[in-house]
Amino acid sequence: MTTLNSSFGLEYAPVPFMVRLGRREILITRDFRKRFYAVNPIIECDTGVEPGHVEILLLRRWLLILSKAH
């Protein structure tokens, strides 16, 4: 898969903010993806694209990605 047709390419996202807490990382950015389903207006939780990732969408705008630190 190329980065041009990738549905999850952080290279096109607004500047993210990353926090590392021990062995965990939290990436905070604005959500830029088109969602083709009804999104909960307050909080939406989903599995991430990669194994071990959890995505939390807050207020339909802020995307938090929780993962293990590399």
PDB file of C-alpha atoms in Angstrom:
ATOM      1  CA  MET A   1       0.000   0.000   0.000  1.00  0.00           C
ATOM      2  CA  THR A   2       1.360   3.433  -0.887  1.00  0.00           C
ATOM      3  CA  THR A   3       1.009   6.534   1.224  1.00  0.00           C
ATOM      4  CA  LEU A   4      -1.107   8.188  -1.452  1.00  0.00           C
ATOM      5  CA  ASN A   5      -4.012   5.746  -1.111  1.00  0.00           C
ATOM      6  CA  SER A   6      -3.551   4.966   2.579  1.00  0.00           C
ATOM      7  CA  SER A   7      -6.652   5.542   4.670  1.00  0.00           C
ATOM      8  CA  PHE A   8      -4.512   6.260   7.725  1.00  0.00           C
ATOM      9  CA  GLY A   9      -1.553   8.439   6.856  1.00  0.00           C
ATOM     10  CA  LEU A  10      -0.279  10.638   9.671  1.00  0.00           C
ATOM     11  CA  GLU A  11       1.958  12.436   7.182  1.00  0.00           C
ATOM     12  CA  TYR A  12      -1.140  14.362   6.055  1.00  0.00           C
ATOM     13  CA  ALA A  13      -2.426  15.053   9.578  1.00  0.00           C
ATOM     14  CA  PRO A  14      -2.074  18.356  11.380  1.00  0.00           C
ATOM     15  CA  VAL A  15       0.974  18.540  13.643  1.00  0.00           C
ATOM     16  CA  PRO A  16       0.533  15.867  16.341  1.00  0.00           C
ATOM     17  CA  PHE A  17       1.525  16.169  19.973  1.00  0.00           C
ATOM     18  CA  MET A  18       3.068  13.075  21.585  1.00  0.00           C
ATOM     19  CA  VAL A  19       3.423  12.308  25.288  1.00  0.00           C
ATOM     20  CA  ARG A  20       5.377   9.344  26.606  1.00  0.00           C
ATOM     21  CA  LEU A  21       4.460   7.954  30.020  1.00  0.00           C
ATOM     22  CA  GLY A  22       6.762   5.078  30.927  1.00  0.00           C
ATOM     23  CA  ARG A  23       6.170   2.322  28.389  1.00  0.00           C
ATOM     24  CA  ARG A  24       3.092   3.993  26.861  1.00  0.00           C
ATOM     25  CA  GLU A  25       2.656   6.759  24.276  1.00  0.00           C
ATOM     26  CA  ILE A  26      -0.289   9.083  23.737  1.00  0.00           C
ATOM     27  CA  LEU A  27      -0.512  10.849  20.375  1.00  0.00           C
ATOM     28  CA  ILE A  28      -2.966  13.765  20.221  1.00  0.00           C
ATOM     29  CA  THR A  29      -4.008  15.316  16.914  1.00  0.00           C
ATOM     30  CA  ARG A  30      -7.063  16.659  15.129  1.00  0.00           C
ATOM     31  CA  ASP A  31      -9.119  14.020  13.350  1.00  0.00           C
ATOM     32  CA  PHE A  32      -8.755  14.447   9.604  1.00  0.00           C
ATOM     33  CA  ARG A  33     -10.334  11.254   8.290  1.00  0.00           C
ATOM     34  CA  LYS A  34     -13.729  10.969   6.629  1.00  0.00           C
ATOM     35  CA  ARG A  35     -15.856   8.601   8.687  1.00  0.00           C
ATOM     36  CA  PHE A  36     -18.586   6.704   6.848  1.00  0.00           C
ATOM     37  CA  TYR A  37     -20.579   5.836   9.958  1.00  0.00           C
ATOM     38  CA  ALA A  38     -22.453   7.707  12.654  1.00  0.00           C
ATOM     39  CA  VAL A  39     -19.982   8.932  15.263  1.00  0.00           C
ATOM     40  CA  ASN A  40     -20.893   9.394  18.917  1.00  0.00           C
ATOM     41  CA  PRO A  41     -20.802  13.170  19.527  1.00  0.00           C
ATOM     42  CA  ILE A  42     -18.868  12.970  22.825  1.00  0.00           C
ATOM     43  CA  ILE A  43     -16.493   9.985  22.791  1.00  0.00           C
ATOM     44  CA  GLU A  44     -15.870   7.167  20.315  1.00  0.00           C
ATOM     45  CA  CYS A  45     -13.443   4.324  21.049  1.00  0.00           C
ATOM     46  CA  ASP A  46     -12.059   1.948  18.410  1.00  0.00           C
ATOM     47  CA  THR A  47      -9.130  -0.361  17.804  1.00  0.00           C
ATOM     48  CA  GLY A  48      -6.184   1.231  16.057  1.00  0.00           C
ATOM     49  CA  VAL A  49      -4.755   0.421  12.659  1.00  0.00           C
ATOM     50  CA  GLU A  50      -1.767  -1.389  14.147  1.00  0.00           C
ATOM     51  CA  PRO A  51      -1.924  -4.110  16.820  1.00  0.00           C
ATOM     52  CA  GLY A  52      -1.778  -2.709  20.344  1.00  0.00           C
ATOM     53  CA  HIS A  53      -3.227   0.679  19.409  1.00  0.00           C
ATOM     54  CA  VAL A  54      -6.471   2.180  20.727  1.00  0.00           C
ATOM     55  CA  GLU A  55      -8.059   5.235  19.129  1.00  0.00           C
ATOM     56  CA  ILE A  56     -10.285   7.570  21.114  1.00  0.00           C
ATOM     57  CA  LEU A  57     -12.183  10.299  19.264  1.00  0.00           C
ATOM     58  CA  LEU A  58     -13.254  13.168  21.529  1.00  0.00           C
ATOM     59  CA  LEU A  59     -15.990  15.609  20.529  1.00  0.00           C
ATOM     60  CA  ARG A  60     -15.740  14.427  16.867  1.00  0.00           C
ATOM     61  CA  ARG A  61     -12.550  16.442  16.485  1.00  0.00           C
ATOM     62  CA  TRP A  62      -9.645  15.289  18.685  1.00  0.00           C
ATOM     63  CA  LEU A  63      -8.034  11.922  18.062  1.00  0.00           C
ATOM     64  CA  LEU A  64      -6.037  10.278  20.856  1.00  0.00           C
ATOM     65  CA  ILE A  65      -3.983   7.233  19.886  1.00  0.00           C
ATOM     66  CA  LEU A  66      -2.782   5.111  22.796  1.00  0.00           C
ATOM     67  CA  SER A  67       0.069   2.668  22.118  1.00  0.00           C
ATOM     68  CA  LYS A  68       3.140   0.978  23.546  1.00  0.00           C
ATOM     69  CA  ALA A  69       6.384   2.922  23.268  1.00  0.00           C
ATOM     70  CA  HIS A  70       8.943   1.543  20.843  1.00  0.00           C
TER      71      HIS A  70
END
